[in-house]
Structure formats: structure tokens, C-alpha cells
Amino acid sequence: MRTSLTRYNNLLRRTCIDIPEFPTEGVLSTSGSRTIHINRTNKFVRRVFNNGNWEDGGRFYGPWWQNIPKQWREMIRIEDEQTIEWDYSGLHIVLLYALKEMNYWEIGGGDPYQLPDRESSERLRRLLKIILLVAINAQDMTKTLRGIHRHINLDLEEYGWVREEGLEIRELVNEFAERHQPIKEYFFSGKGVRLQNFDSRIAE
């Protein structure tokens, strides 16, 4: 892993990665709380593991393109060539089903971030992604709720509607767990860092 990472960083060092249209004065972050600038020399990548072993975590962190708003990433050019950002839909949910030897897409699961009796909207979809992320990393419901509310409070521009509409997060967590009954055992399991290891291997 160390050898591969060194080779990758050496490749990045000698490669021109840029967004020519990116304003020199920077752009506002998604939350609007700060201004983001591009430091084109900031291309160094590191991997972060967790819990003192090589099986938890391992994701790649560090370069400037990870910190820009999503709408700008599609403008990234490598050696002045256009790029495409691949999206693995519902990756962690799909991986959890795979651990149960089930192909989520073959069993007709549909959009994994939709609930039968809830609105079908992008804002709820984004919230359910946060719920899954927190729930599979937490050890119990109390810590899950605390973590979700922390995410909401840190980005009220994005999730302020949850408070305004009095959405009951505990009910939403339970509905989401029931929606994905086959993998319900992984909620409150602390399994998230192991899934990060899986997706870090995909990235590698």
C-alpha cells in the first residue's frame, strides 16, 4: 500500500490538474460559511486508517479537489483534458447487502435512499445518506441521534428544514432500518469503518 501510494503521489506531482474557470477570488463553500480557493500545488494524498489496524478505514484524503463544491468537480481537467466523475450509487448500502450475499439491484430494491411513506425529494435523500453514515458507525440509537443532530447543526443552510418542519429523527432512523430489513443488523454496529476499507480498495 505504501509503495502504491508513493507511486500515485509521484504521478500527481508531475501531472497538471486544474479548473481553468475557477475564480481567483475563490467560491463559497456549499454551506456558505467560508471561501474556498484552489492551491494547485496541494495534490499530496494520504490514507487514514482507524482503530489501529489495516482493515478499518484507509480512505484517501488531502488534495484540493476533495474540498471544492460538487458543481465544480465536473470542470476538473487533467493535462487539459476533460474528466468524468463516476458515481457508485448507494455504495455503502449495496456493500452491506453484498455482505449478506445479496445483490441489491437484482432484488429490485430501487433507490436505496427513498422511504415508502415519505416525500421523494433530494433533500430527504441527502438526509438519509447522513442517517446511514452515522447509524452504521454508531454503537446505539442515542449516539446515532446525537451524531445526526450534530450534522444538522453544522449545516443549517442544508438541513435547517428538518428543525423547521419538526421532523422526528428517531422515527426516520427506525423507518430506514425497516426499509432495509435484510441489513438491519448492521445499524448501530460500528461497521462503517470496515465499509470505508472496502471503498478505499475500490479507489486504490
mmCIF file of C-alpha atoms in Angstrom:
data_model
loop_
_atom_site.group_PDB
_atom_site.id
_atom_site.type_symbol
_atom_site.label_atom_id
_atom_site.label_comp_id
_atom_site.label_asym_id
_atom_site.label_seq_id
_atom_site.Cartn_x
_atom_site.Cartn_y
_atom_site.Cartn_z
ATOM 1 C CA MET A 1 0.000 0.000 0.000
ATOM 2 C CA ARG A 2 2.813 2.384 0.863
ATOM 3 C CA THR A 3 4.564 1.695 -2.459
ATOM 4 C CA SER A 4 1.349 2.240 -4.439
ATOM 5 C CA LEU A 5 0.630 5.463 -2.561
ATOM 6 C CA THR A 6 4.153 6.753 -3.197
ATOM 7 C CA ARG A 7 3.859 5.985 -6.906
ATOM 8 C CA TYR A 8 0.456 7.687 -7.047
ATOM 9 C CA ASN A 9 1.765 10.828 -5.320
ATOM 10 C CA ASN A 10 4.725 10.933 -7.693
ATOM 11 C CA LEU A 11 2.296 10.735 -10.616
ATOM 12 C CA LEU A 12 0.143 13.528 -9.167
ATOM 13 C CA ARG A 13 3.206 15.688 -8.574
ATOM 14 C CA ARG A 14 4.120 15.722 -12.273
ATOM 15 C CA THR A 15 0.523 15.973 -13.576
ATOM 16 C CA CYS A 16 -1.344 19.211 -14.285
ATOM 17 C CA ILE A 17 -4.756 19.047 -12.567
ATOM 18 C CA ASP A 18 -6.744 22.257 -12.755
ATOM 19 C CA ILE A 19 -10.070 24.041 -13.196
ATOM 20 C CA PRO A 20 -9.224 26.897 -15.581
ATOM 21 C CA GLU A 21 -12.581 28.623 -14.925
ATOM 22 C CA PHE A 22 -12.180 28.626 -11.119
ATOM 23 C CA PRO A 23 -12.362 32.281 -9.916
ATOM 24 C CA THR A 24 -9.143 33.667 -8.456
ATOM 25 C CA GLU A 25 -11.200 35.205 -5.646
ATOM 26 C CA GLY A 26 -12.500 31.746 -4.758
ATOM 27 C CA VAL A 27 -16.036 30.419 -4.364
ATOM 28 C CA LEU A 28 -18.326 29.965 -1.384
ATOM 29 C CA SER A 29 -18.471 26.551 0.254
ATOM 30 C CA THR A 30 -21.713 24.569 -0.009
ATOM 31 C CA SER A 31 -22.785 25.844 3.416
ATOM 32 C CA GLY A 32 -21.772 29.404 2.505
ATOM 33 C CA SER A 33 -19.711 29.684 5.667
ATOM 34 C CA ARG A 34 -16.274 30.112 4.043
ATOM 35 C CA THR A 35 -14.499 30.924 0.806
ATOM 36 C CA ILE A 36 -12.668 28.116 -0.977
ATOM 37 C CA HIS A 37 -9.553 28.750 -3.039
ATOM 38 C CA ILE A 38 -7.571 26.288 -5.133
ATOM 39 C CA ASN A 39 -3.963 25.683 -4.176
ATOM 40 C CA ARG A 40 -2.823 23.893 -7.322
ATOM 41 C CA THR A 41 0.271 22.533 -5.583
ATOM 42 C CA ASN A 42 -1.865 20.808 -2.939
ATOM 43 C CA LYS A 43 -2.035 17.381 -4.583
ATOM 44 C CA PHE A 44 -0.482 15.197 -1.882
ATOM 45 C CA VAL A 45 -2.661 12.222 -0.937
ATOM 46 C CA ARG A 46 -2.566 10.256 2.306
ATOM 47 C CA ARG A 47 -4.565 7.279 3.565
ATOM 48 C CA VAL A 48 -6.184 7.307 7.001
ATOM 49 C CA PHE A 49 -6.804 4.029 8.835
ATOM 50 C CA ASN A 50 -8.741 3.585 12.093
ATOM 51 C CA ASN A 51 -8.694 1.577 15.309
ATOM 52 C CA GLY A 52 -5.027 0.698 14.989
ATOM 53 C CA ASN A 53 -5.416 -1.821 12.166
ATOM 54 C CA TRP A 54 -5.325 -2.053 8.378
ATOM 55 C CA GLU A 55 -8.894 -3.345 7.998
ATOM 56 C CA ASP A 56 -10.725 -0.229 9.212
ATOM 57 C CA GLY A 57 -10.740 2.955 7.156
ATOM 58 C CA GLY A 58 -7.994 3.530 4.620
ATOM 59 C CA ARG A 59 -9.659 6.242 2.564
ATOM 60 C CA PHE A 60 -7.609 8.723 0.535
ATOM 61 C CA TYR A 61 -7.545 12.316 1.820
ATOM 62 C CA GLY A 62 -5.783 15.575 1.153
ATOM 63 C CA PRO A 63 -5.861 17.013 -2.408
ATOM 64 C CA TRP A 64 -7.623 20.262 -3.291
ATOM 65 C CA TRP A 65 -10.297 18.633 -5.473
ATOM 66 C CA GLN A 66 -11.832 16.948 -2.432
ATOM 67 C CA ASN A 67 -12.689 20.292 -0.863
ATOM 68 C CA ILE A 68 -14.437 22.119 -3.699
ATOM 69 C CA PRO A 69 -18.248 22.253 -4.143
ATOM 70 C CA LYS A 70 -19.675 19.369 -6.188
ATOM 71 C CA GLN A 71 -20.760 21.509 -9.142
ATOM 72 C CA TRP A 72 -17.136 22.484 -9.777
ATOM 73 C CA ARG A 73 -15.721 18.952 -9.838
ATOM 74 C CA GLU A 74 -17.130 18.230 -13.292
ATOM 75 C CA MET A 75 -14.949 21.058 -14.620
ATOM 76 C CA ILE A 76 -11.683 19.445 -13.489
ATOM 77 C CA ARG A 77 -9.205 18.959 -16.302
ATOM 78 C CA ILE A 78 -6.189 16.629 -16.264
ATOM 79 C CA GLU A 79 -3.428 17.715 -18.639
ATOM 80 C CA ASP A 80 -6.114 19.982 -20.166
ATOM 81 C CA GLU A 81 -8.381 17.008 -20.922
ATOM 82 C CA GLN A 82 -11.987 16.867 -19.673
ATOM 83 C CA THR A 83 -12.829 14.382 -16.949
ATOM 84 C CA ILE A 84 -15.844 12.339 -15.852
ATOM 85 C CA GLU A 85 -16.675 11.704 -12.205
ATOM 86 C CA TRP A 86 -18.036 8.180 -11.763
ATOM 87 C CA ASP A 87 -20.757 7.730 -9.149
ATOM 88 C CA TYR A 88 -21.333 4.444 -7.314
ATOM 89 C CA SER A 89 -24.997 4.753 -6.376
ATOM 90 C CA GLY A 90 -25.853 3.772 -2.803
ATOM 91 C CA LEU A 91 -22.380 2.300 -2.348
ATOM 92 C CA HIS A 92 -22.465 1.501 1.368
ATOM 93 C CA ILE A 93 -25.974 0.073 1.287
ATOM 94 C CA VAL A 94 -25.031 -2.079 -1.716
ATOM 95 C CA LEU A 95 -21.887 -3.268 0.107
ATOM 96 C CA LEU A 96 -23.897 -4.195 3.216
ATOM 97 C CA TYR A 97 -26.295 -6.264 1.111
ATOM 98 C CA ALA A 98 -23.271 -7.897 -0.544
ATOM 99 C CA LEU A 99 -22.026 -8.937 2.910
ATOM 100 C CA LYS A 100 -25.332 -10.846 3.198
ATOM 101 C CA GLU A 101 -24.629 -12.376 -0.239
ATOM 102 C CA MET A 102 -27.430 -10.358 -1.824
ATOM 103 C CA ASN A 103 -27.254 -8.217 -4.964
ATOM 104 C CA TYR A 104 -29.283 -5.151 -4.043
ATOM 105 C CA TRP A 105 -30.060 -4.213 -7.640
ATOM 106 C CA GLU A 106 -31.152 -7.735 -8.596
ATOM 107 C CA ILE A 107 -33.715 -7.934 -5.778
ATOM 108 C CA GLY A 108 -35.415 -4.813 -7.142
ATOM 109 C CA GLY A 109 -34.560 -2.541 -4.258
ATOM 110 C CA GLY A 110 -34.979 0.702 -6.178
ATOM 111 C CA ASP A 111 -33.476 3.952 -4.893
ATOM 112 C CA PRO A 112 -31.946 2.918 -1.537
ATOM 113 C CA TYR A 113 -32.487 6.405 -0.137
ATOM 114 C CA GLN A 114 -36.259 6.528 -0.513
ATOM 115 C CA LEU A 115 -38.904 5.605 2.054
ATOM 116 C CA PRO A 116 -42.403 4.386 1.050
ATOM 117 C CA ASP A 117 -44.414 6.857 3.140
ATOM 118 C CA ARG A 118 -42.115 9.851 2.868
ATOM 119 C CA GLU A 119 -41.583 12.553 0.281
ATOM 120 C CA SER A 120 -39.452 11.644 -2.704
ATOM 121 C CA SER A 121 -37.052 14.567 -2.692
ATOM 122 C CA GLU A 122 -33.362 15.299 -2.994
ATOM 123 C CA ARG A 123 -33.303 16.975 0.416
ATOM 124 C CA LEU A 124 -34.633 13.862 2.178
ATOM 125 C CA ARG A 125 -32.271 11.700 0.146
ATOM 126 C CA ARG A 126 -29.297 13.732 1.409
ATOM 127 C CA LEU A 127 -30.569 13.434 4.987
ATOM 128 C CA LEU A 128 -30.968 9.651 4.686
ATOM 129 C CA LYS A 129 -27.374 9.409 3.477
ATOM 130 C CA ILE A 130 -26.291 11.148 6.683
ATOM 131 C CA ILE A 131 -28.529 8.838 8.724
ATOM 132 C CA LEU A 132 -26.968 5.731 7.187
ATOM 133 C CA LEU A 133 -23.447 7.065 7.612
ATOM 134 C CA VAL A 134 -23.983 7.849 11.275
ATOM 135 C CA ALA A 135 -26.092 4.780 12.116
ATOM 136 C CA ILE A 136 -23.581 2.215 10.835
ATOM 137 C CA ASN A 137 -20.728 3.960 12.648
ATOM 138 C CA ALA A 138 -22.504 4.435 15.988
ATOM 139 C CA GLN A 139 -22.935 1.817 18.685
ATOM 140 C CA ASP A 140 -26.522 2.604 19.716
ATOM 141 C CA MET A 141 -29.549 4.769 18.965
ATOM 142 C CA THR A 142 -28.559 7.507 21.434
ATOM 143 C CA LYS A 143 -25.170 8.040 19.777
ATOM 144 C CA THR A 144 -26.808 7.851 16.361
ATOM 145 C CA LEU A 145 -29.287 10.616 17.177
ATOM 146 C CA ARG A 146 -26.532 12.734 18.695
ATOM 147 C CA GLY A 147 -24.407 12.338 15.569
ATOM 148 C CA ILE A 148 -27.246 13.151 13.168
ATOM 149 C CA HIS A 149 -28.209 16.286 15.101
ATOM 150 C CA ARG A 150 -24.551 17.339 15.064
ATOM 151 C CA HIS A 151 -24.540 17.102 11.253
ATOM 152 C CA ILE A 152 -27.764 19.117 11.075
ATOM 153 C CA ASN A 153 -26.450 21.839 13.403
ATOM 154 C CA LEU A 154 -23.207 22.138 11.447
ATOM 155 C CA ASP A 155 -25.056 22.803 8.191
ATOM 156 C CA LEU A 156 -28.334 24.557 8.924
ATOM 157 C CA GLU A 157 -28.406 26.002 5.414
ATOM 158 C CA GLU A 158 -28.709 22.451 4.074
ATOM 159 C CA TYR A 159 -30.660 20.779 6.874
ATOM 160 C CA GLY A 160 -32.427 23.634 8.661
ATOM 161 C CA TRP A 161 -35.741 22.405 7.196
ATOM 162 C CA VAL A 162 -35.535 19.352 9.484
ATOM 163 C CA ARG A 163 -35.923 21.599 12.525
ATOM 164 C CA GLU A 164 -38.426 23.938 10.891
ATOM 165 C CA GLU A 165 -40.756 21.075 9.978
ATOM 166 C CA GLY A 166 -40.304 19.250 13.282
ATOM 167 C CA LEU A 167 -39.094 16.039 11.672
ATOM 168 C CA GLU A 168 -38.716 13.247 14.238
ATOM 169 C CA ILE A 169 -35.266 11.797 13.586
ATOM 170 C CA ARG A 170 -35.750 8.685 15.729
ATOM 171 C CA GLU A 171 -38.788 7.684 13.651
ATOM 172 C CA LEU A 172 -36.866 8.301 10.453
ATOM 173 C CA VAL A 173 -33.968 6.110 11.620
ATOM 174 C CA ASN A 174 -36.355 3.285 12.509
ATOM 175 C CA GLU A 175 -38.200 3.563 9.187
ATOM 176 C CA PHE A 176 -34.912 3.476 7.309
ATOM 177 C CA ALA A 177 -33.748 0.393 9.222
ATOM 178 C CA GLU A 178 -37.063 -1.353 8.462
ATOM 179 C CA ARG A 179 -36.845 -0.327 4.810
ATOM 180 C CA HIS A 180 -33.555 -2.243 4.693
ATOM 181 C CA GLN A 181 -34.612 -5.152 6.882
ATOM 182 C CA PRO A 182 -32.030 -7.617 5.404
ATOM 183 C CA ILE A 183 -29.166 -5.442 6.681
ATOM 184 C CA LYS A 184 -30.854 -4.090 9.796
ATOM 185 C CA GLU A 185 -28.283 -5.882 11.971
ATOM 186 C CA TYR A 186 -25.583 -3.524 10.691
ATOM 187 C CA PHE A 187 -27.303 -0.449 12.110
ATOM 188 C CA PHE A 188 -25.611 0.600 15.381
ATOM 189 C CA SER A 189 -22.828 -1.911 14.661
ATOM 190 C CA GLY A 190 -19.803 0.351 14.158
ATOM 191 C CA LYS A 191 -19.411 -1.312 10.740
ATOM 192 C CA GLY A 192 -18.853 1.952 8.888
ATOM 193 C CA VAL A 193 -15.055 1.981 9.099
ATOM 194 C CA ARG A 194 -14.940 -1.541 7.650
ATOM 195 C CA LEU A 195 -17.047 -0.347 4.701
ATOM 196 C CA GLN A 196 -14.666 2.571 4.270
ATOM 197 C CA ASN A 197 -11.929 -0.033 3.881
ATOM 198 C CA PHE A 198 -13.889 -1.716 1.092
ATOM 199 C CA ASP A 199 -14.446 1.516 -0.804
ATOM 200 C CA SER A 200 -10.832 2.583 -0.262
ATOM 201 C CA ARG A 201 -9.771 -0.623 -2.036
ATOM 202 C CA ILE A 202 -12.096 0.255 -4.931
ATOM 203 C CA ALA A 203 -10.450 3.672 -5.094
ATOM 204 C CA GLU A 204 -6.998 2.094 -4.976
#
